[in-house]
């Protein structure tokens, strides 16, 4: 059995609604949902259903009724999360991600067990041979209906959880299988009633009716589904926007509180304001395709430069203005260049920060990646750096040269220091 | 295009901190300015920072908080320079530019616009420049640099902040597409160099030193870039902003 019985989730919100559980279910999630609702171990509920099933199949009917009428929800037993309508987690970047659902081997075992129990049950019940003959078609129909219903559940789940495209074929297969089973079962019943001769005619008539209904209701249905999906899209968008806004407002309020607390510490206030401003800009003007987490390693030059500048700015409290032209993916060489650039930013912030903002410019043109870091501090003489100060010599010049690039340090007309780093990209990937 | 009476030696590129030695007085300069911004707090701040006419030479003759108001005030006061917020209720800064086109084109007393914004979105910035603004600075600019920029615009020069220079370089980036109009759709090597140095935080004077040209020549290069930016119909340039839009 897959899940151990756990304590009922204490859900204080009245009135409690009964939902079928969409995770950890075997068939329709009825038992789990009920168990969660009643606060009973799920195994009891399942056993009760099996027991009722023995009583002339009453359990099956009951189960089917529940399945049909009770809406699918999230929760049930063993769920530590309160039942929410969204089975996704919100990533920090405001995009909702699918929570991976582990395939449950227990479910398969349980289904097999159920089949065996049904076999035993069928074997043990003394039915008249006539009734027995109807059993197989009936089972076929039931299986088909179950398949299709389960499919409908999945369709409903897909509303909250984006299901990948590759599962679409499986979905269709399932639905088709269900329909096929039902058709086979019904036809078999017809055949056994001795109306095999009429079967063709009946099927034709049925087909005609189906076609007629499709023609009449089809357009309405299509339009309805289109409207629905459109509305759904709008709702998801609105929700995402709201999430973003909430996040932003929250962090702005937070920053304002901190600023009030540190009102007499000008540097801290400036640092906080800059960090918040940057954060907000990232939210507002995020270039396309950067829905990345803070934690992710940057994988393009522009991202790396921005990231480094942001970190140095936060750490040293000196504003860094960044201008970037073009972009390319990072490779080993440009990675080294980014580290050298970071070192240059740190130096600029440390020794040239009094002169105002540090200006960083990065440009990707063809195969050349160029970065300049410029401050307006007092400037310094490279030759006068003591030999034991390895910062500039090693981590900037040395690093660039080892990787086949060049680094130039110079005093700029008008004061300050500028570090220019130039590197050829390893491979032309574009 | 530049009708500057004299190259202003002390002027620096905006946003470049310390680009200009603090000038104790207005130095005999005077300019009439209208502030257009929907944030009253910002208008008050700018007014306090640059509106001390005795020190800065800037006289704020009017304020406006939306497009209609702006057009009315600008028409009534005929300032020399308008500080224009990119994002305005009623159609944005671009709409103000569109409705003041006649005033901009006036040969006697042209009204010139300097765009001011907190926005970083390239399409907004390129949009107002193409709409006729003579420059773009971000609102984090220091008071001194802002005053400088205003006088530059008054003299008919273009004011490019490092960020704008970056956007322009991006927009004119070398593509495989053949230019429609050779004169307008390409930046010359020199123009590119100048823009690069602006993007790297150099003041005009420093650029002049670096490239061994006069400040005057730097200014004419920047004005040429501005003209190309406003007149080029290059497919990339118009579509470029759209391509960068977030979906």
XYZ file of C-alpha atoms in Angstrom:
677
model
C 0.000 0.000 0.000
C 1.509 3.257 -1.031
C 0.884 5.683 1.717
C 0.878 5.183 5.407
C -2.185 6.402 7.178
C -1.385 9.768 8.586
C -3.198 12.048 10.904
C -6.041 13.954 9.368
C -5.154 17.382 8.202
C -6.699 19.859 10.514
C -8.356 22.301 8.246
C -9.972 25.037 10.275
C -11.732 26.701 7.388
C -15.489 26.176 7.515
C -17.406 24.927 5.635
C -15.300 22.043 4.520
C -15.945 20.866 1.038
C -15.473 17.331 -0.088
C -12.950 16.985 -2.884
C -11.533 14.028 -4.657
C -7.805 13.926 -4.218
C -5.797 14.391 -7.373
C -2.542 13.114 -6.020
C -1.747 9.686 -4.757
C -5.012 8.346 -6.108
C -5.511 4.932 -7.616
C -8.599 5.426 -9.637
C -10.741 8.476 -9.094
C -9.270 9.719 -5.846
C -12.608 9.164 -4.130
C -11.245 7.153 -1.241
C -8.432 9.559 -0.516
C -10.754 12.506 -0.738
C -13.287 10.923 1.563
C -10.616 9.841 3.989
C -9.240 13.336 4.090
C -12.704 14.739 4.575
C -13.724 12.354 7.321
C -10.339 12.265 8.949
C -10.005 8.501 8.588
C -7.032 6.516 7.385
C -7.442 6.074 3.669
C -7.004 2.317 3.894
C -10.214 2.039 5.943
C -12.186 3.853 3.330
C -10.751 1.674 0.598
C -11.526 -1.488 2.508
C -15.049 -0.239 3.088
C -15.496 0.252 -0.634
C -14.116 -3.204 -1.360
C -16.449 -4.648 1.247
C -19.423 -2.867 -0.270
C -18.262 -4.073 -3.658
C -18.764 -7.622 -2.407
C -22.319 -6.698 -1.512
C -23.756 -7.091 -4.999
C -21.349 -4.542 -6.420
C -22.964 -1.757 -4.426
C -19.502 -0.385 -3.655
C -18.749 0.058 -7.317
C -21.953 2.022 -7.849
C -21.283 4.184 -4.833
C -17.740 4.809 -5.973
C -18.938 5.700 -9.437
C -21.498 8.102 -8.002
C -18.856 9.830 -5.902
C -16.551 9.969 -8.848
C -19.202 11.546 -10.966
C -20.480 14.165 -8.553
C -17.569 15.127 -6.353
C -15.240 17.708 -7.913
C -11.577 16.964 -8.125
C -9.450 18.922 -5.726
C -6.097 18.831 -4.119
C -5.549 17.474 -0.691
C -6.927 14.456 1.000
C -4.887 12.573 3.511
C -1.193 12.633 3.842
C -1.040 16.086 2.377
C 0.740 18.517 4.590
C -0.222 21.426 2.391
C -3.636 22.916 2.896
C -5.822 22.154 -0.066
C -5.288 24.853 -2.610
C -6.617 25.090 -6.085
C -3.193 25.361 -7.586
C -0.919 22.377 -7.397
C 2.047 24.345 -8.490
C 4.671 26.194 -6.636
C 5.484 29.744 -7.478
C 9.058 30.224 -8.439
C 10.736 33.383 -7.246
C 10.612 34.787 -10.722
C 6.833 34.762 -10.642
C 6.487 31.847 -12.986
C 4.572 28.863 -11.847
C 6.329 25.597 -12.083
C 4.883 22.180 -12.199
C 5.475 20.271 -9.049
C 6.832 16.954 -10.149
C 4.429 14.153 -9.430
C 6.207 10.915 -8.705
C 4.701 7.873 -10.360
C 3.198 5.709 -7.666
C 4.055 2.072 -7.988
C 1.550 1.311 -5.296
C -1.235 2.422 -7.601
C -0.405 -0.246 -10.132
C -0.211 -2.886 -7.443
C -3.550 -1.749 -6.132
C -5.175 -1.891 -9.552
C -3.901 -5.419 -10.098
C -5.184 -6.349 -6.673
C -8.566 -4.938 -7.556
C -8.711 -6.940 -10.742
C -7.857 -10.112 -8.828
C -10.483 -9.340 -6.184
C -13.059 -8.782 -8.903
C -12.129 -12.096 -10.522
C -12.490 -13.896 -7.216
C -15.767 -12.105 -6.637
C -17.072 -13.022 -10.059
C -15.958 -16.587 -9.609
C -17.567 -16.881 -6.218
C -20.925 -15.437 -7.077
C -23.342 -17.921 -8.527
C -24.937 -16.236 -11.412
C -27.188 -17.827 -13.957
C -25.280 -18.626 -17.128
C -27.327 -16.012 -18.977
C -26.339 -13.293 -16.546
C -22.794 -14.517 -16.554
C -22.593 -13.991 -20.254
C -23.448 -10.352 -19.771
C -20.733 -9.920 -17.202
C -17.815 -9.549 -19.545
C -19.413 -6.842 -21.735
C -20.525 -5.036 -18.580
C -16.971 -5.110 -17.239
C -15.735 -3.813 -20.589
C -18.197 -0.930 -20.489
C -17.274 -0.120 -16.911
C -13.575 -0.152 -17.733
C -14.150 2.115 -20.719
C -16.214 4.569 -18.717
C -13.615 4.571 -15.958
C -10.882 5.316 -18.481
C -12.757 8.206 -20.019
C -13.741 9.676 -16.669
C -10.212 9.440 -15.443
C -9.248 11.270 -18.603
C -11.719 14.019 -17.835
C -10.143 14.335 -14.410
C -6.780 14.697 -16.031
C -8.093 17.372 -18.319
C -9.332 19.197 -15.273
C -6.011 18.803 -13.535
C -4.251 20.158 -16.556
C -6.013 23.408 -15.869
C -3.960 23.924 -12.769
C -0.897 22.043 -13.811
C 0.672 22.563 -17.170
C 1.050 19.113 -18.601
C 3.763 18.710 -21.164
C 2.957 18.249 -24.818
C 4.457 14.809 -25.015
C 1.613 13.516 -22.890
C -0.968 14.653 -25.354
C -0.754 11.481 -27.436
C -1.156 9.415 -24.318
C -4.256 11.405 -23.467
C -5.759 10.768 -26.871
C -4.867 7.103 -26.706
C -6.554 6.773 -23.359
C -9.718 8.475 -24.499
C -9.826 6.429 -27.685
C -9.227 3.243 -25.678
C -12.084 4.091 -23.372
C -14.476 4.774 -26.216
C -13.419 1.577 -27.920
C -13.997 -0.475 -24.782
C -17.441 0.984 -24.239
C -18.400 0.423 -27.862
C -17.161 -3.136 -27.744
C -19.071 -3.827 -24.539
C -22.325 -2.348 -25.802
C -22.031 -4.132 -29.128
C -21.389 -7.390 -27.325
C -24.546 -6.948 -25.266
C -26.484 -6.292 -28.457
C -25.052 -9.352 -30.111
C -25.927 -11.546 -27.133
C -29.495 -10.376 -27.138
C -29.730 -12.196 -30.418
C -30.080 -9.061 -32.430
C -26.848 -9.634 -34.278
C -28.771 -9.213 -37.473
C -29.958 -5.795 -36.446
C -26.542 -4.757 -35.241
C -25.547 -3.190 -38.522
C -28.752 -1.201 -38.781
C -28.606 -0.102 -35.160
C -25.020 0.978 -35.507
C -25.853 2.925 -38.632
C -28.740 4.658 -36.926
C -26.596 5.443 -33.913
C -23.878 6.811 -36.163
C -26.411 9.006 -37.981
C -27.674 10.406 -34.684
C -24.101 11.050 -33.532
C -23.222 12.863 -36.730
C -26.375 14.951 -36.446
C -25.574 15.931 -32.869
C -22.015 16.773 -33.846
C -23.226 19.008 -36.634
C -25.695 20.784 -34.386
C -23.673 21.148 -31.232
C -20.167 21.040 -32.654
C -19.720 24.739 -33.450
C -21.105 25.718 -30.055
C -18.777 23.325 -28.310
C -15.761 24.496 -30.257
C -16.551 28.118 -29.569
C -17.124 27.381 -25.932
C -13.806 25.606 -25.512
C -12.054 28.439 -27.315
C -13.651 31.018 -25.084
C -12.803 28.970 -22.063
C -9.163 28.558 -22.916
C -8.875 32.232 -23.747
C -10.409 33.188 -20.463
C -8.107 30.794 -18.695
C -5.092 32.353 -20.334
C -6.232 35.827 -19.314
C -6.765 34.678 -15.774
C -3.332 33.103 -15.552
C -1.765 36.275 -16.923
C -3.634 38.443 -14.470
C -2.607 36.164 -11.663
C 1.030 36.331 -12.680
C 0.870 40.091 -12.889
C -0.670 40.235 -9.459
C 2.025 37.980 -8.087
C 4.749 40.152 -9.550
C 3.126 43.289 -8.194
C 2.767 41.734 -4.777
C 6.401 40.721 -4.733
C 7.560 44.147 -5.800
C 5.344 46.022 -3.365
C 6.473 43.776 -0.594
C 10.151 44.317 -1.186
C 9.679 48.054 -1.703
C 7.890 48.347 1.627
C 10.611 46.332 3.217
C 13.296 48.590 1.822
C 11.449 51.726 2.890
C 11.249 50.395 6.428
C 14.967 49.682 6.434
C 15.692 53.130 5.048
C 13.692 54.741 7.845
C 15.602 52.723 10.388
C 18.964 53.605 8.914
C 18.058 57.199 8.145
C 21.244 58.540 9.701
C 23.510 56.126 7.877
C 23.778 57.742 4.473
C 25.828 54.973 2.909
C 23.453 52.262 3.989
C 20.467 54.249 2.757
C 22.102 54.743 -0.594
C 22.986 51.086 -0.845
C 19.460 50.003 0.029
C 17.902 52.411 -2.428
C 20.227 51.303 -5.230
C 19.605 47.642 -4.581
C 15.861 48.151 -4.561
C 15.984 50.242 -7.692
C 17.956 47.565 -9.484
C 15.569 44.899 -8.315
C 12.614 46.860 -9.575
C 14.250 47.520 -12.930
C 14.945 43.847 -13.366
C 11.267 43.159 -12.776
C 10.075 45.886 -15.076
C 12.456 45.673 -17.976
C 13.521 42.103 -17.873
C 14.824 41.311 -21.331
C 13.054 38.457 -22.978
C 13.937 34.988 -21.939
C 15.437 35.843 -18.602
C 13.049 34.217 -16.260
C 15.901 32.928 -14.249
C 16.309 32.430 -10.585
C 18.768 34.485 -8.649
C 20.521 31.276 -7.798
C 21.196 30.251 -11.373
C 24.640 30.762 -12.786
C 24.627 33.425 -15.486
C 25.200 31.959 -18.915
C 25.628 34.988 -21.112
C 28.124 37.832 -21.004
C 25.460 40.471 -20.352
C 24.011 38.529 -17.448
C 27.431 37.916 -15.943
C 28.404 41.581 -16.172
C 25.138 42.709 -14.611
C 25.355 40.133 -11.877
C 28.930 41.003 -10.980
C 28.218 44.724 -11.011
C 25.206 44.227 -8.752
C 27.157 42.151 -6.259
C 30.102 44.533 -6.133
C 27.731 47.478 -5.819
C 25.980 45.901 -2.878
C 29.172 44.880 -1.179
C 31.094 48.123 -1.514
C 28.251 50.618 -1.570
C 29.506 52.407 -4.667
C 27.048 52.890 -7.519
C 28.029 51.084 -10.706
C 26.483 52.186 -13.991
C 26.340 49.384 -16.519
C 25.938 49.759 -20.271
C 25.936 46.651 -22.432
C 25.867 46.387 -26.201
C 25.231 42.993 -27.768
C 25.457 39.677 -26.001
C 26.836 36.178 -26.391
C 26.970 32.948 -24.437
C 29.739 32.520 -21.902
C 32.596 30.166 -22.625
C 35.751 29.382 -20.698
C 37.645 32.383 -22.006
C 34.923 34.927 -21.542
C 34.268 33.399 -18.130
C 37.823 34.240 -17.159
C 37.311 37.697 -18.587
C 34.220 38.147 -16.423
C 36.224 37.264 -13.329
C 38.892 39.751 -14.278
C 36.185 42.349 -14.874
C 34.756 41.657 -11.463
C 38.164 42.149 -9.882
C 38.465 45.428 -11.753
C 35.067 46.531 -10.450
C 36.077 45.707 -6.900
C 39.249 47.752 -7.266
C 37.379 50.642 -8.825
C 34.821 50.630 -6.026
C 37.481 50.338 -3.330
C 40.042 52.845 -4.559
C 38.106 55.090 -6.907
C 34.683 55.157 -5.285
C 34.991 58.663 -3.887
C 34.970 60.037 -7.418
C 31.367 58.935 -7.894
C 29.813 56.156 -9.874
C 31.913 53.484 -11.550
C 31.123 53.144 -15.228
C 31.143 49.670 -16.741
C 30.818 49.161 -20.466
C 30.669 45.784 -22.166
C 30.417 45.175 -25.875
C 30.177 42.031 -27.910
C 31.029 42.615 -31.521
C 31.572 39.651 -33.774
C 34.028 37.465 -31.933
C 35.470 40.156 -29.731
C 34.219 40.765 -26.223
C 35.341 44.065 -24.760
C 34.811 45.247 -21.202
C 35.905 48.534 -19.745
C 35.690 49.481 -16.083
C 36.245 53.075 -15.301
C 36.362 55.077 -12.094
C 37.029 58.727 -11.392
C 39.127 58.254 -8.308
C 42.679 59.471 -7.731
C 44.151 56.939 -10.127
C 47.292 54.967 -9.449
C 50.601 53.976 -10.936
C 50.904 50.317 -11.810
C 54.640 50.297 -11.241
C 54.240 51.596 -7.714
C 52.134 48.654 -6.610
C 54.158 46.552 -4.212
C 54.999 43.140 -5.606
C 53.056 41.367 -2.876
C 49.839 43.012 -3.933
C 48.742 40.441 -6.426
C 45.244 41.792 -7.040
C 45.698 43.694 -10.239
C 48.748 41.926 -11.578
C 47.502 38.397 -11.065
C 43.753 38.388 -11.094
C 43.336 40.925 -13.857
C 46.366 41.072 -16.141
C 47.626 37.552 -15.482
C 44.238 35.967 -15.820
C 43.503 37.686 -19.110
C 46.857 36.810 -20.618
C 46.705 33.180 -19.558
C 43.436 32.876 -21.417
C 44.660 34.576 -24.535
C 43.201 38.012 -23.962
C 44.640 41.405 -23.188
C 44.246 43.769 -20.266
C 45.215 47.412 -20.264
C 45.266 49.704 -17.277
C 45.607 53.385 -17.767
C 44.972 56.706 -16.230
C 42.302 58.537 -18.133
C 42.580 62.131 -19.243
C 40.406 63.960 -16.763
C 41.281 61.732 -13.859
C 40.521 58.255 -12.725
C 41.541 54.822 -13.870
C 40.293 52.649 -16.636
C 40.764 48.937 -17.103
C 40.173 47.599 -20.608
C 39.757 43.883 -21.093
C 39.594 42.355 -24.523
C 39.031 38.709 -25.340
C 38.325 36.681 -28.449
C 35.494 34.220 -28.034
C 36.500 30.599 -28.310
C 33.955 29.566 -30.902
C 31.573 31.450 -33.051
C 28.341 29.967 -31.827
C 25.846 32.323 -33.353
C 22.651 70.976 -37.539
C 24.499 72.399 -34.561
C 24.053 76.100 -34.142
C 26.047 76.469 -30.981
C 27.518 79.896 -30.597
C 30.573 78.634 -28.841
C 31.963 75.350 -27.716
C 31.348 75.181 -24.035
C 34.642 73.981 -22.673
C 33.458 73.030 -19.223
C 30.463 71.015 -20.294
C 30.582 67.287 -19.782
C 28.409 64.412 -20.702
C 25.492 63.989 -18.385
C 25.614 61.317 -15.709
C 29.369 61.357 -15.749
C 30.049 62.319 -12.211
C 32.537 65.096 -11.775
C 32.469 65.836 -15.463
C 32.346 69.481 -14.784
C 34.148 71.647 -12.316
C 31.504 73.074 -10.021
C 30.732 76.450 -11.421
C 29.965 78.898 -8.648
C 27.512 80.999 -10.612
C 25.454 80.886 -13.710
C 28.313 82.325 -15.698
C 26.024 84.775 -17.441
C 23.923 82.052 -18.996
C 20.168 82.062 -18.858
C 17.587 79.584 -20.047
C 13.808 79.373 -19.698
C 12.582 75.910 -18.838
C 9.269 74.073 -18.478
C 9.060 70.920 -16.376
C 6.717 68.190 -17.558
C 6.379 65.284 -15.165
C 3.391 63.630 -13.553
C 5.155 63.237 -10.225
C 4.786 66.409 -8.257
C 7.487 65.326 -5.874
C 9.951 65.040 -8.689
C 9.040 68.423 -10.138
C 9.505 70.009 -6.729
C 12.858 68.284 -6.358
C 14.129 69.425 -9.739
C 12.835 72.928 -9.113
C 14.706 73.060 -5.805
C 17.864 71.673 -7.336
C 18.179 73.696 -10.521
C 15.645 76.487 -10.184
C 17.924 78.860 -8.252
C 18.226 81.147 -11.229
C 20.901 83.278 -9.611
C 23.229 80.296 -9.266
C 22.326 78.083 -12.179
C 20.934 80.435 -14.780
C 17.909 78.186 -15.141
C 14.497 79.817 -14.826
C 11.544 77.461 -14.488
C 8.699 79.263 -16.223
C 6.061 76.552 -16.044
C 5.124 73.063 -14.947
C 2.739 70.448 -16.276
C 1.564 67.041 -15.131
C -0.035 65.539 -18.230
C -0.054 65.769 -22.007
C -2.838 68.355 -22.459
C -1.500 70.549 -19.718
C 1.996 70.290 -21.147
C 0.920 71.390 -24.611
C -1.015 74.330 -23.128
C 1.816 75.481 -20.875
C 4.490 75.088 -23.546
C 2.443 77.002 -26.090
C 1.722 79.776 -23.595
C 5.225 80.230 -22.196
C 7.383 79.342 -25.231
C 10.344 78.077 -23.181
C 13.686 77.352 -24.753
C 13.977 73.909 -23.209
C 11.347 71.465 -21.966
C 12.296 68.739 -19.521
C 9.970 65.978 -20.613
C 9.103 62.840 -18.728
C 8.881 59.813 -21.008
C 5.912 58.307 -19.182
C 3.009 60.709 -18.946
C -0.701 60.178 -18.531
C -2.507 60.954 -21.774
C -0.169 59.376 -24.307
C 3.332 59.753 -22.904
C 6.116 62.125 -23.825
C 5.889 61.053 -27.460
C 2.407 62.560 -27.685
C 3.634 65.912 -26.335
C 6.401 65.882 -28.942
C 3.910 65.094 -31.673
C 1.647 67.969 -30.712
C 4.507 70.428 -30.312
C 6.095 69.573 -33.656
C 5.397 73.058 -35.026
C 7.076 74.711 -32.038
C 10.110 72.481 -32.449
C 10.436 73.329 -36.105
C 10.220 77.087 -35.475
C 13.385 78.637 -36.838
C 13.183 81.855 -34.781
C 12.647 80.524 -31.280
C 12.594 76.766 -31.380
C 11.394 74.852 -28.320
C 13.809 72.012 -27.615
C 13.085 68.926 -25.603
C 15.243 66.944 -23.245
C 13.758 63.593 -22.234
C 14.051 62.615 -18.629
C 12.987 59.276 -17.297
C 13.495 56.505 -14.819
C 12.626 54.074 -17.530
C 15.261 51.767 -18.809
C 13.208 50.322 -21.585
C 15.080 50.879 -24.809
C 11.935 51.254 -26.874
C 10.684 54.141 -24.730
C 13.976 55.956 -24.935
C 14.502 55.443 -28.658
C 10.833 56.367 -29.088
C 11.143 59.864 -27.611
C 14.388 60.509 -29.482
C 12.738 59.538 -32.737
C 9.862 61.769 -31.690
C 12.192 64.757 -31.720
C 13.765 65.037 -28.262
C 17.334 66.334 -28.374
C 18.591 64.018 -25.720
C 17.865 61.656 -22.902
C 19.062 61.534 -19.317
C 17.943 59.387 -16.411
C 16.395 60.926 -13.334
C 19.339 59.884 -11.189
C 21.409 62.597 -12.856
C 22.982 65.133 -10.507
C 21.712 68.703 -10.486
C 24.938 70.058 -11.920
C 24.919 67.663 -14.818
C 21.263 68.345 -15.472
C 21.927 72.082 -15.705
C 24.739 71.330 -18.135
C 22.520 69.155 -20.249
C 19.840 71.855 -20.360
C 22.298 74.431 -21.682
C 23.631 71.965 -24.231
C 20.129 71.373 -25.532
C 19.479 75.108 -25.557
C 22.508 75.517 -27.798
C 21.127 72.945 -30.172
C 23.403 70.090 -29.229
C 22.413 66.573 -28.484
C 22.733 65.084 -25.027
C 23.466 61.414 -24.826
C 23.710 59.661 -21.517
C 25.894 56.546 -21.468
C 22.779 54.423 -21.452
C 21.315 56.093 -24.518
C 24.653 55.718 -26.299
C 24.473 52.006 -25.530
C 20.952 51.728 -26.900
C 21.916 53.527 -30.077
C 24.952 51.326 -30.623
C 22.689 48.354 -30.139
C 20.107 49.690 -32.559
C 22.684 50.370 -35.255
C 24.559 47.154 -34.588
C 26.024 45.666 -37.713
C 23.454 43.469 -39.373
C 23.490 41.521 -42.600
C 20.550 43.501 -43.870
C 21.596 45.967 -46.547
C 20.902 49.565 -45.568
C 17.959 51.243 -47.250
C 19.628 54.608 -47.171
C 23.400 54.509 -46.949
C 23.629 57.950 -45.369
C 21.099 57.391 -42.632
C 21.236 53.706 -41.837
C 24.852 53.376 -40.888
C 27.059 54.981 -38.300
C 30.490 56.016 -39.439
C 33.509 54.569 -37.690
C 34.092 57.926 -36.024
C 30.519 58.219 -34.787
C 30.761 54.735 -33.395
C 33.956 55.598 -31.530
C 32.382 58.699 -30.051
C 29.296 56.793 -28.940
C 31.452 54.085 -27.410
C 33.332 56.602 -25.343
C 30.086 58.217 -24.201
C 28.837 54.786 -23.191
C 32.052 54.310 -21.267
C 31.314 57.404 -19.224
C 33.600 59.919 -20.941
C 32.731 63.586 -20.994
C 32.876 65.375 -24.369
C 36.106 67.083 -23.401
C 37.703 63.745 -22.567
C 36.469 62.248 -25.802
C 38.014 65.116 -27.702
C 41.348 64.498 -25.990
C 41.171 60.804 -26.553
C 40.433 61.032 -30.280
C 42.565 64.139 -30.927
C 39.647 66.148 -32.225
C 37.971 69.306 -30.935
C 34.995 69.329 -28.598
C 33.128 71.009 -31.421
C 33.746 68.022 -33.647
C 32.578 65.636 -30.939
C 29.369 67.614 -30.692
C 28.810 67.524 -34.419
C 29.302 63.754 -34.443
C 26.729 63.342 -31.689
C 24.300 65.620 -33.520
C 24.812 63.585 -36.670
C 23.987 60.407 -34.778
C 20.859 62.045 -33.396
C 19.783 63.038 -36.883
C 20.292 59.507 -38.179
C 18.385 58.136 -35.262
C 15.451 60.423 -35.965
C 15.391 60.088 -39.735
C 16.470 56.547 -40.408
C 13.691 54.319 -41.594
C 15.798 51.295 -41.200
C 13.691 48.271 -40.674
C 15.862 47.125 -37.776
C 15.557 50.394 -35.960
C 11.814 50.502 -36.024
C 11.382 46.834 -35.351
C 14.213 46.664 -32.907
C 12.265 48.141 -30.057
C 9.351 45.826 -30.666
C 11.620 42.835 -30.671
C 12.870 43.750 -27.236
C 9.439 44.146 -25.783
C 8.537 41.715 -23.087
C 5.711 39.437 -23.965
